[in-house]
mmCIF file of C-alpha atoms in Angstrom:
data_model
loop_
_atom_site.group_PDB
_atom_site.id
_atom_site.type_symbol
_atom_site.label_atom_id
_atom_site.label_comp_id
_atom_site.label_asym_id
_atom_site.label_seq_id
_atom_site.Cartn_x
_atom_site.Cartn_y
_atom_site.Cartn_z
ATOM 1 C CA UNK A 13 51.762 65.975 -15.871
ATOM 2 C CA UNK A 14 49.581 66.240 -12.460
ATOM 3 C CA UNK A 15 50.847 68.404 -9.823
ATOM 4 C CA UNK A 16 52.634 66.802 -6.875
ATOM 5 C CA UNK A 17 53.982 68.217 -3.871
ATOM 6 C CA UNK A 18 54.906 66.897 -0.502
ATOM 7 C CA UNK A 19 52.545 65.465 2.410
ATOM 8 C CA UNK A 20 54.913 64.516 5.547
ATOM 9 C CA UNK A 21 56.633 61.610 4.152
ATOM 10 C CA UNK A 22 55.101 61.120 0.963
ATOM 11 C CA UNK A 23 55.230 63.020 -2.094
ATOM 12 C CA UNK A 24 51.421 62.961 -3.504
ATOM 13 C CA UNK A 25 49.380 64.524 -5.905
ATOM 14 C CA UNK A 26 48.129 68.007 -4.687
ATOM 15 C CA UNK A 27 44.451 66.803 -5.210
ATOM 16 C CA UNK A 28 42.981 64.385 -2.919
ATOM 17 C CA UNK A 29 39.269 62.845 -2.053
ATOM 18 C CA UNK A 30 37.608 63.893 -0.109
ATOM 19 C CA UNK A 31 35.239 60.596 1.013
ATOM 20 C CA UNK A 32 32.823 61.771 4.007
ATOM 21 C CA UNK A 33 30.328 62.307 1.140
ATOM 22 C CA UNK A 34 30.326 58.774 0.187
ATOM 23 C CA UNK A 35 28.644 58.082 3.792
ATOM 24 C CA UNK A 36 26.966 61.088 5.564
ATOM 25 C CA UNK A 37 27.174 64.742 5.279
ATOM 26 C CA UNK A 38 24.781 65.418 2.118
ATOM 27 C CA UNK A 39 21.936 63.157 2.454
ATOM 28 C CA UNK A 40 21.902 59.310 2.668
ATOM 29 C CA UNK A 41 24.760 57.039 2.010
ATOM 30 C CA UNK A 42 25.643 56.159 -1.051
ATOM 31 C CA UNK A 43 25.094 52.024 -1.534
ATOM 32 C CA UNK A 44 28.408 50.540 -0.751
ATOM 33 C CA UNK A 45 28.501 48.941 -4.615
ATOM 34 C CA UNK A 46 28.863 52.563 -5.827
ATOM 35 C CA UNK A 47 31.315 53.668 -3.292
ATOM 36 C CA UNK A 48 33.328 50.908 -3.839
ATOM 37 C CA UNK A 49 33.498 51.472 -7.523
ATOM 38 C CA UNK A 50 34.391 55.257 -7.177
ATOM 39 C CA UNK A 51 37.123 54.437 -4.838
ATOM 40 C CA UNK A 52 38.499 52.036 -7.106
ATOM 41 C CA UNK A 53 37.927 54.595 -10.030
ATOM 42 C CA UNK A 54 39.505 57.095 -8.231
ATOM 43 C CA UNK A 55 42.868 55.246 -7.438
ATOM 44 C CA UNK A 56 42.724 53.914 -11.201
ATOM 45 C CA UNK A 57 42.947 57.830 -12.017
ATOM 46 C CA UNK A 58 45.676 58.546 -10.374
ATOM 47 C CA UNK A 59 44.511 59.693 -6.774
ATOM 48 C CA UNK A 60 46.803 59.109 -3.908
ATOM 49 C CA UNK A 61 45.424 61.207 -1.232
ATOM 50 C CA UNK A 62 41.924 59.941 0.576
ATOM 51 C CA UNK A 63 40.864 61.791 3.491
ATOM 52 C CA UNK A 64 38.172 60.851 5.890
ATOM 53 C CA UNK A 65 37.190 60.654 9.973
ATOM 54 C CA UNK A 66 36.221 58.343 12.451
ATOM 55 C CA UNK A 67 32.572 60.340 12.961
ATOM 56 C CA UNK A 68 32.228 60.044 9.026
ATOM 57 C CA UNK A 69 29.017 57.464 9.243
ATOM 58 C CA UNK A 70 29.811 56.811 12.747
ATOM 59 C CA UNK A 71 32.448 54.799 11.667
ATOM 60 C CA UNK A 72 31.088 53.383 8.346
ATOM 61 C CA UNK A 73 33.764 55.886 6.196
ATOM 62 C CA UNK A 74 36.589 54.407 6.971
ATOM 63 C CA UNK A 75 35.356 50.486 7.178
ATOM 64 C CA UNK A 76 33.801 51.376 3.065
ATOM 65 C CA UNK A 77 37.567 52.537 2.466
ATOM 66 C CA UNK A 78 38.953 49.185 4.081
ATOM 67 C CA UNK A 79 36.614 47.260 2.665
ATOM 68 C CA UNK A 80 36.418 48.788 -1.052
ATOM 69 C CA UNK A 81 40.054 49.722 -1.296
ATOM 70 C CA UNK A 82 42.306 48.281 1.976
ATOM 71 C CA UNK A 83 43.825 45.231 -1.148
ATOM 72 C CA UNK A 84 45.646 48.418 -2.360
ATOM 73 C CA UNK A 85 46.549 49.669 0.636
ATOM 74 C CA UNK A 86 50.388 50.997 -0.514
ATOM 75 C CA UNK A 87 48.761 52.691 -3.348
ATOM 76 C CA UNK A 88 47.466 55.628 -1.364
ATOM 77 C CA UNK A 89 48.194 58.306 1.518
ATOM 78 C CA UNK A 90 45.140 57.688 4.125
ATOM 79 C CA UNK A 91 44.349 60.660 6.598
ATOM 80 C CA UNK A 92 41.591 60.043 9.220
ATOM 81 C CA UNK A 93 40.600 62.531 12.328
ATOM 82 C CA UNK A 94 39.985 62.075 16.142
ATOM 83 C CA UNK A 95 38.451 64.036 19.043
ATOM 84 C CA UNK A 96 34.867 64.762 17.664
ATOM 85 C CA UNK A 97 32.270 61.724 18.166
ATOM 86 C CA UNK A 98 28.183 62.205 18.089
ATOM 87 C CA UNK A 99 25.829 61.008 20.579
ATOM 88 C CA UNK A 100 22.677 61.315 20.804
ATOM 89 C CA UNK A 101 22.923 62.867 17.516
ATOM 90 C CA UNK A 102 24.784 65.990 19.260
ATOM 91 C CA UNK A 103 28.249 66.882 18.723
ATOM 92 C CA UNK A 104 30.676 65.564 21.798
ATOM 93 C CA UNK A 105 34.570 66.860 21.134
ATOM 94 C CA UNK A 106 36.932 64.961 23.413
ATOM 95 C CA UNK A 107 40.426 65.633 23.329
ATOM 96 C CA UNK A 108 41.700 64.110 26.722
ATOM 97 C CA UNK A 109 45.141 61.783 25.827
ATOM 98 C CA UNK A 110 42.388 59.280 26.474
ATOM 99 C CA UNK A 111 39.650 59.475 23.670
ATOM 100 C CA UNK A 112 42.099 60.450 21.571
ATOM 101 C CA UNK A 113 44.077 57.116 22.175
ATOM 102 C CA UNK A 114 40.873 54.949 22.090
ATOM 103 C CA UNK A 115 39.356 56.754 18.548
ATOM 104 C CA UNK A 116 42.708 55.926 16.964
ATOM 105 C CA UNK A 117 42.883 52.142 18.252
ATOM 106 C CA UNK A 118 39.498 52.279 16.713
ATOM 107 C CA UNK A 119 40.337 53.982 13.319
ATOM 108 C CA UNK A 120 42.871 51.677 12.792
ATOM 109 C CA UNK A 121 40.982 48.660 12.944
ATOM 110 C CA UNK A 122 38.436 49.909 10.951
ATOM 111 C CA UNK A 123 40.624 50.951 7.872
ATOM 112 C CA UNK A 124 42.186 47.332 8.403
ATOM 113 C CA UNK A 125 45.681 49.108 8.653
ATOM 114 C CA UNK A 126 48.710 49.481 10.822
ATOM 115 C CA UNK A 127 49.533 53.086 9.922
ATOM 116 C CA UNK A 128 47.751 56.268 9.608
ATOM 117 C CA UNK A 129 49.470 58.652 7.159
ATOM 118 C CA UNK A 130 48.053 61.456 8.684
ATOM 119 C CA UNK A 131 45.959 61.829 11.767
ATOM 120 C CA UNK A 132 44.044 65.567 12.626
ATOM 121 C CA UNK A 133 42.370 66.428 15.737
ATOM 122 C CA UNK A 134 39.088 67.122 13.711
ATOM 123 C CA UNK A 135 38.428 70.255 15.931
ATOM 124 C CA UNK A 136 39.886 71.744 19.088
ATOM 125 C CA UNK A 137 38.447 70.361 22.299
ATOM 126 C CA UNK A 138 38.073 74.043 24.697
ATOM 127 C CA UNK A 139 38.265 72.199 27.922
ATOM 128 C CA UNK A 140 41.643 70.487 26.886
ATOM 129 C CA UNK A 141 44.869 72.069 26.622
ATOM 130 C CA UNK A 142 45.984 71.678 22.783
ATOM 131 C CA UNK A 143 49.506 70.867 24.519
ATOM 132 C CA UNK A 144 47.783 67.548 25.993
ATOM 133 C CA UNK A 145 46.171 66.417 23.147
ATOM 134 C CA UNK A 146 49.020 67.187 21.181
ATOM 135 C CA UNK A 147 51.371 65.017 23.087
ATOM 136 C CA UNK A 148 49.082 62.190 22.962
ATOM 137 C CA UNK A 149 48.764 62.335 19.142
ATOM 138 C CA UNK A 150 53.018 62.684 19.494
ATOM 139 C CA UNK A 151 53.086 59.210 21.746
ATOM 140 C CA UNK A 152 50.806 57.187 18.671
ATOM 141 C CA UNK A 153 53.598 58.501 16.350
ATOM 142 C CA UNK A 154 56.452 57.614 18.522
ATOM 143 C CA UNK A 155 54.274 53.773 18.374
ATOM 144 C CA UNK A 156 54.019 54.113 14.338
ATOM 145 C CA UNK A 157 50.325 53.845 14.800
ATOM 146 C CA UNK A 158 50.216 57.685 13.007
ATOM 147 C CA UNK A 159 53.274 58.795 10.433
ATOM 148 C CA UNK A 160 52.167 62.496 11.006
ATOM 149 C CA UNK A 161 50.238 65.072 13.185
ATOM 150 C CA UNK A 162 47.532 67.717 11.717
ATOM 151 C CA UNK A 163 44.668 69.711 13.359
ATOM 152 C CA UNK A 164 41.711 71.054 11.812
ATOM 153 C CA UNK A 165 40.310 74.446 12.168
ATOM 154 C CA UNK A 166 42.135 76.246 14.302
ATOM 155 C CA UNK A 167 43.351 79.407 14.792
ATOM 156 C CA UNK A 168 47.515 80.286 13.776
ATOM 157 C CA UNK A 169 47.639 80.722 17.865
ATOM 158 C CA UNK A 170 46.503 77.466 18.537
ATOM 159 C CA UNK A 171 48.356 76.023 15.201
ATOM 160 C CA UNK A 172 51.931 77.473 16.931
ATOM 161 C CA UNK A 173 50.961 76.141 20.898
ATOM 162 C CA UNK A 174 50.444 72.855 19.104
ATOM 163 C CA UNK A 175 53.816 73.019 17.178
ATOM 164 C CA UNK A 176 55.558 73.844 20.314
ATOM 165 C CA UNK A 177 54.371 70.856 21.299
ATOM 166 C CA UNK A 178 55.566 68.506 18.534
ATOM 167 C CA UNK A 179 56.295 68.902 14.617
ATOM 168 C CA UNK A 180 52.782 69.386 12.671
ATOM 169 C CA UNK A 181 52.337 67.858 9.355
ATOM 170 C CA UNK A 182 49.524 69.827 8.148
ATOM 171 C CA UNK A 183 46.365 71.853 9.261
ATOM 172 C CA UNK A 184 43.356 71.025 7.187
ATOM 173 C CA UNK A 185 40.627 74.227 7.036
ATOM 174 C CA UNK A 186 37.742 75.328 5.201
ATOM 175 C CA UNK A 187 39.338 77.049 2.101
ATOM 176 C CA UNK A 188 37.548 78.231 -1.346
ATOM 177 C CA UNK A 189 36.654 81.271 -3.500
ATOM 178 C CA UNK A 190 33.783 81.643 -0.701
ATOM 179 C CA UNK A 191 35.766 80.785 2.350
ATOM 180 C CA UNK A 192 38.740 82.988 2.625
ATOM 181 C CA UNK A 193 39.128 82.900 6.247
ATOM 182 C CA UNK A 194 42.613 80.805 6.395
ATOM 183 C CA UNK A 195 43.756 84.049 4.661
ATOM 184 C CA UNK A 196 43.615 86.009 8.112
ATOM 185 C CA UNK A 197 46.380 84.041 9.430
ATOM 186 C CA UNK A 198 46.901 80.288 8.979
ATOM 187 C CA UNK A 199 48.250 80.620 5.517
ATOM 188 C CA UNK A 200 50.858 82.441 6.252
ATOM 189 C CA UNK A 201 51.546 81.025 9.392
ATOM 190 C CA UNK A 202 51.833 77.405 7.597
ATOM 191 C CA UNK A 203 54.029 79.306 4.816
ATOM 192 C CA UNK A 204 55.813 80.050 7.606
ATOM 193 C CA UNK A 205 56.627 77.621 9.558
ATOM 194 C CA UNK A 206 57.141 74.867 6.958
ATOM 195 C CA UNK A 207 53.176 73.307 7.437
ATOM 196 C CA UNK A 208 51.388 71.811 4.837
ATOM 197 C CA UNK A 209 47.652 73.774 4.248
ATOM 198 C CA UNK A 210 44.887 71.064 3.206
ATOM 199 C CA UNK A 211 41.616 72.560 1.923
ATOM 200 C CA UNK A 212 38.211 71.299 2.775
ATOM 201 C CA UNK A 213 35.232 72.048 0.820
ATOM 202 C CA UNK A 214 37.099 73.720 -2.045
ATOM 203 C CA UNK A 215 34.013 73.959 -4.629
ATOM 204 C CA UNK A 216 32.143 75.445 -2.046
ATOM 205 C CA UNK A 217 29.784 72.258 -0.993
ATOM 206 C CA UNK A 218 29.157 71.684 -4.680
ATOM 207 C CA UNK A 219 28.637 75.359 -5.284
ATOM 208 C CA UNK A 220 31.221 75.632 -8.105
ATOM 209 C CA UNK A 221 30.018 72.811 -10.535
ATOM 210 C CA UNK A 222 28.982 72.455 -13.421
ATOM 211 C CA UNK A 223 24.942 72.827 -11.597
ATOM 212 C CA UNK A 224 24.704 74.171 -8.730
ATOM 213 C CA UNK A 225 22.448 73.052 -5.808
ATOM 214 C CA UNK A 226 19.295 73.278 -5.320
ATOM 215 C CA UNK A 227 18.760 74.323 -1.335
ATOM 216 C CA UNK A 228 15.262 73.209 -1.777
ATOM 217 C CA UNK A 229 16.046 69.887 -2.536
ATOM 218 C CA UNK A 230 18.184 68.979 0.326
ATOM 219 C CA UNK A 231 17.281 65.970 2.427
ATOM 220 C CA UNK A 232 16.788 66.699 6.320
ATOM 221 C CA UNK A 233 20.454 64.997 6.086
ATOM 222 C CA UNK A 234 21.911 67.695 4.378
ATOM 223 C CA UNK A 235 23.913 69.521 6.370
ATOM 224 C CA UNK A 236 24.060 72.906 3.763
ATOM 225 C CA UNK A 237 20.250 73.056 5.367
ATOM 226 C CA UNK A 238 21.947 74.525 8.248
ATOM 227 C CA UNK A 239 24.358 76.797 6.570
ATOM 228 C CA UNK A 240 23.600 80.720 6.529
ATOM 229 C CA UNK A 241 24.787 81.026 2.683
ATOM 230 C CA UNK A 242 22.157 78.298 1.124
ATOM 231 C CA UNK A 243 19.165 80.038 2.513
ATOM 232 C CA UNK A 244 17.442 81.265 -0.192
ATOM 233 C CA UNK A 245 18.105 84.997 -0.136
ATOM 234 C CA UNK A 246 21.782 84.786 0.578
ATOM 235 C CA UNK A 247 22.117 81.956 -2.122
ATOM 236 C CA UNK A 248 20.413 84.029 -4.894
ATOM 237 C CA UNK A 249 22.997 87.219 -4.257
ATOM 238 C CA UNK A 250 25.887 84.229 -4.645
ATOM 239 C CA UNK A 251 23.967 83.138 -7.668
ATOM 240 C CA UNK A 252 24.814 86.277 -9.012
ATOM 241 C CA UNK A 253 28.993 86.465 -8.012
ATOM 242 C CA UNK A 254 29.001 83.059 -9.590
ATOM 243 C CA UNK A 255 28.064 84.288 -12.856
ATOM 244 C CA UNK A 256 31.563 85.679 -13.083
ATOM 245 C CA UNK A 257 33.283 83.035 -12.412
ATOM 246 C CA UNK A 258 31.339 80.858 -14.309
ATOM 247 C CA UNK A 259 32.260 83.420 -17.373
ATOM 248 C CA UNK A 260 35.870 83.103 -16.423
ATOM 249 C CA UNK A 261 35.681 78.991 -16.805
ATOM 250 C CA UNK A 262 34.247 79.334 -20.187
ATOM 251 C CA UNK A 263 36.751 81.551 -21.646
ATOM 252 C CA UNK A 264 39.146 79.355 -20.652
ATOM 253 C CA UNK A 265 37.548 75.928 -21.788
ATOM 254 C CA UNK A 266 37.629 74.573 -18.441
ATOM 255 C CA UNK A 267 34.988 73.688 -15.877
ATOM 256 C CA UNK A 268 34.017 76.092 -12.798
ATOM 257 C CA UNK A 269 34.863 73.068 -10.629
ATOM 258 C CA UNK A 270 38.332 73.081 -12.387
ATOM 259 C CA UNK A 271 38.855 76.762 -11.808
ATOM 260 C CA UNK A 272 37.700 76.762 -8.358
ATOM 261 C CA UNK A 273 40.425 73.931 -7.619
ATOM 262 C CA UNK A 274 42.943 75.689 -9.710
ATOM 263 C CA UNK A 275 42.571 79.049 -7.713
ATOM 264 C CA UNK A 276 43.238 77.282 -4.294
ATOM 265 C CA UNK A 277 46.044 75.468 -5.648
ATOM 266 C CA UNK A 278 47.193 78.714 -6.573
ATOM 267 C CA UNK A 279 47.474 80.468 -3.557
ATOM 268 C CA UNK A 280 50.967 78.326 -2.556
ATOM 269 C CA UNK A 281 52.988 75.266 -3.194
ATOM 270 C CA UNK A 282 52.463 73.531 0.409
ATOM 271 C CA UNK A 283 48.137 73.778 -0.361
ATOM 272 C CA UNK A 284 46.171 70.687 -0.664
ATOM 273 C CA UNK A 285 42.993 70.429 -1.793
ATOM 274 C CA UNK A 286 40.475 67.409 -1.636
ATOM 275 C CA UNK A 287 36.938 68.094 -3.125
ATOM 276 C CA UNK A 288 34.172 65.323 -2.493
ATOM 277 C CA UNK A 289 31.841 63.756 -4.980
ATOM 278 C CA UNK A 290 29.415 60.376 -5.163
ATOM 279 C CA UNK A 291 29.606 60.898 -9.360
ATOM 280 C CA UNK A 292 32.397 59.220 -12.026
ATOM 281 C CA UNK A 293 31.995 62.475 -13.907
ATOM 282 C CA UNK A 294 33.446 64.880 -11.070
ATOM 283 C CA UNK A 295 35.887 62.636 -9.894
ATOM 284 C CA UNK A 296 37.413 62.708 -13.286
ATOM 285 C CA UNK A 297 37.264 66.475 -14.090
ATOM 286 C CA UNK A 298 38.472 66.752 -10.133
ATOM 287 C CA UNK A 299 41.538 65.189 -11.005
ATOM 288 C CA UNK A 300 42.223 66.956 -14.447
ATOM 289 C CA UNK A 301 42.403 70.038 -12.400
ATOM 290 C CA UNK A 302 45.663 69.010 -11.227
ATOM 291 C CA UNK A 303 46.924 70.151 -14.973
ATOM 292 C CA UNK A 304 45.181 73.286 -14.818
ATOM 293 C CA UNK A 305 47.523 76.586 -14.189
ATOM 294 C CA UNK A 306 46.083 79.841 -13.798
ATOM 295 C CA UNK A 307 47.659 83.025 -14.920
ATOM 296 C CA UNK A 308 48.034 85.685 -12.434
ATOM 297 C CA UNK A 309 45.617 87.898 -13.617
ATOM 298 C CA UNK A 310 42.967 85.229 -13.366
ATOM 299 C CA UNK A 311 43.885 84.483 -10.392
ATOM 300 C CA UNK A 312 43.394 88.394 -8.763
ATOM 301 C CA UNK A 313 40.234 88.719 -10.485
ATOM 302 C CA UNK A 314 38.990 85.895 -8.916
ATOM 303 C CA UNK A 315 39.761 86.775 -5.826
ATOM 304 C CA UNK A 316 38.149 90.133 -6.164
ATOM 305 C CA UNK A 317 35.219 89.054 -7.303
ATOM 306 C CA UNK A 318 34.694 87.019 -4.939
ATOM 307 C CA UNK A 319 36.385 89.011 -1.355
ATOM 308 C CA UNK A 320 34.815 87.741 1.419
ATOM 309 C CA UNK A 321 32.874 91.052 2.372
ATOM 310 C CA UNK A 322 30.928 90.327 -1.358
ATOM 311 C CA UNK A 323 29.743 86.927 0.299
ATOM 312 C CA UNK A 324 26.103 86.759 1.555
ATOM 313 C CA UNK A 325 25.852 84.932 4.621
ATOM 314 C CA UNK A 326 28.017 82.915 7.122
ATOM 315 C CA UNK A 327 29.604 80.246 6.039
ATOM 316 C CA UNK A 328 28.657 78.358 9.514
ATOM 317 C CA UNK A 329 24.945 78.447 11.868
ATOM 318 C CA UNK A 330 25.730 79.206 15.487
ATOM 319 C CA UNK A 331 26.325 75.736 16.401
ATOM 320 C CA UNK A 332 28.796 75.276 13.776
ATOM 321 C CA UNK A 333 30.412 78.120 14.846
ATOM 322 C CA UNK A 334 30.730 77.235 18.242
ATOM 323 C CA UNK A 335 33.239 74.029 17.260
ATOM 324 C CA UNK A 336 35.721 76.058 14.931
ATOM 325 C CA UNK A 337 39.323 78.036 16.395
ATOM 326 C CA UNK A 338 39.310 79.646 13.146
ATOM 327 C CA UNK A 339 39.682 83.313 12.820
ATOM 328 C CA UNK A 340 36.849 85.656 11.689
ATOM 329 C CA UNK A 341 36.556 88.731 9.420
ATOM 330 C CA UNK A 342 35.466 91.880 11.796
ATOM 331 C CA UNK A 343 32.538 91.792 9.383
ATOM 332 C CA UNK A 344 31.382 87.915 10.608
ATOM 333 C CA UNK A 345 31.554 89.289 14.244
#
């Protein structure tokens, strides 16, 4: 029976999708027949949870979801995001009560709904107190235009100065067998204070499947091209920590991208995780992962094999760093 656990006011399966692939991110968008076919596929599985942003496609995520899926609207938990925007192909973060306001009015209408389930600040604006942006995410709710509050990566500082401000649902956060960095604070911080964790990127950008990717065959769209640990060097030495792992999967008779999921799923009962994919095949063996328990001892030596100090490279290029709250390892300094 699929693991379930509880999202603000629904009680959902613990795996979600993860649908900014469908539209941007990886290369070009898949052709809306496709996406409209997974989605269905997806809530015909089982999945409940769909997470996407208003700057996914400039828009075009969340009008595919309305447009493939918005007939079966009370089937699933929607979460969208506010604050970051692109112009000029550059990366604008506003979080004045203002913008934020505006990009939900706007979210709404383009997922053809009159609720968000969740709504994140997709990053922390520096030039806006998180108390302000915060209260103007808590006046939407108060309206029933959002059912619950999250932020996305940020620090356990900022994560407590915005729950001063008003009850947070969840924080959503890079989180795999390569990213460990929620594991300097936010974890237990969200154990703590009653938050649910939702994990971004949990195979790694495609990096625990069944075939790993090819960094020489990503488009100029690809947004790995920017990322310290696909250049070739670092991705080789990963090649090699994968091996492990990939031994692990076998001896169980499961796939890496089912152990990878397992693992974070693993690490507490309030962790979400929602992988991405544009193929049947992964949504499918995504979703099976949900029955997959780990025993303890799998679980360690995973970790250890693959501690954050073992990594090769950043998981973020300077610009990429210069949008995140998140904490660092002394290490990444």
């Amino acid at each position: 029976m699929p693991l379930t656990r509880t999202l603000g006011h629904r009680h959902i399966n613990a795996i979600g999708f993860g649908c900014m692939g469908l539209s941007a991110g990886y290369g070009p968008a898949l052709p809306k027949e496709q996406s409209a076919r997974l989605l269905n596929e997806a809530l015909d599985l089982g999945y409940d949870f769909f997470d996407t942003a208003s700057v996914y496609g400039m828009g075009g995520n969340e009008r595919l979801i309305s447009e493939a899926i918005g007939h079966r609207r009370d089937e699933f938990f929607i979460a969208s995001k506010c604050v970051a925007s692109f112009e000029d192909d550059k990366l604008i973060l506003d979080g004045s009560p203002e913008a934020i306001k505006s990009q939900c009015e706007g979210s709404l209408k383009r997922l053809g709904t009159d609720r968000i389930d969740l709504y994140y600040m997709h990053r922390l604006d520096f030039n806006v107190p998180i108390e302000e942006s915060i209260s103007a995410l808590a006046e939407l709710k108060a309206d029933g235009k959002i059912l619950g509050i999250g932020v996305s990566e940020m620090s356990a500082d900022t994560l407590r100065r915005a729950l001063a401000t008003h009850p947070i649902t969840a924080i959503q956060s890079e989180y795999s067998l390569w990213t460990r960095n929620p594991e300097l604070g936010v974890l237990e911080a969200c154990k703590q204070l009653g938050i649910a964790f939702v994990a971004f990127s949990p195979v790694a950008r495609g990096f625990f499947t069944d075939a790993p990717p090819d960094p020489d065959s990503f488009s100029s769209k690809d947004i790995r091209r920017n990322m310290p640990r696909f250049e070739r060097d670092n991705f080789e030495r990963n090649l090699e920590l994968r091996k492990l792992v990939l031994c692990i999967a076998k001896d169980m008779n499961i796939e890496l991208s089912q152990l990878a999921l397992a693992w974070v799923l693993a690490q507490g009962d309030n962790l979400f995780a929602i992988p991405g994919t544009t193929k049947s095949k992964h949504l499918r063996l995504n979703f099976e992962a949900l029955d997959v328990e780990l025993p303890g001892d799998v679980v360690r030596s995973l970790s250890e094999a693959f501690s954050p100090s073992a990594v090769a490279g950043r998981r973020y290029g300077q610009q990429g760093r210069m949008t995140t709250d998140t904490e660092t390892f002394a290490f990444e300094a």
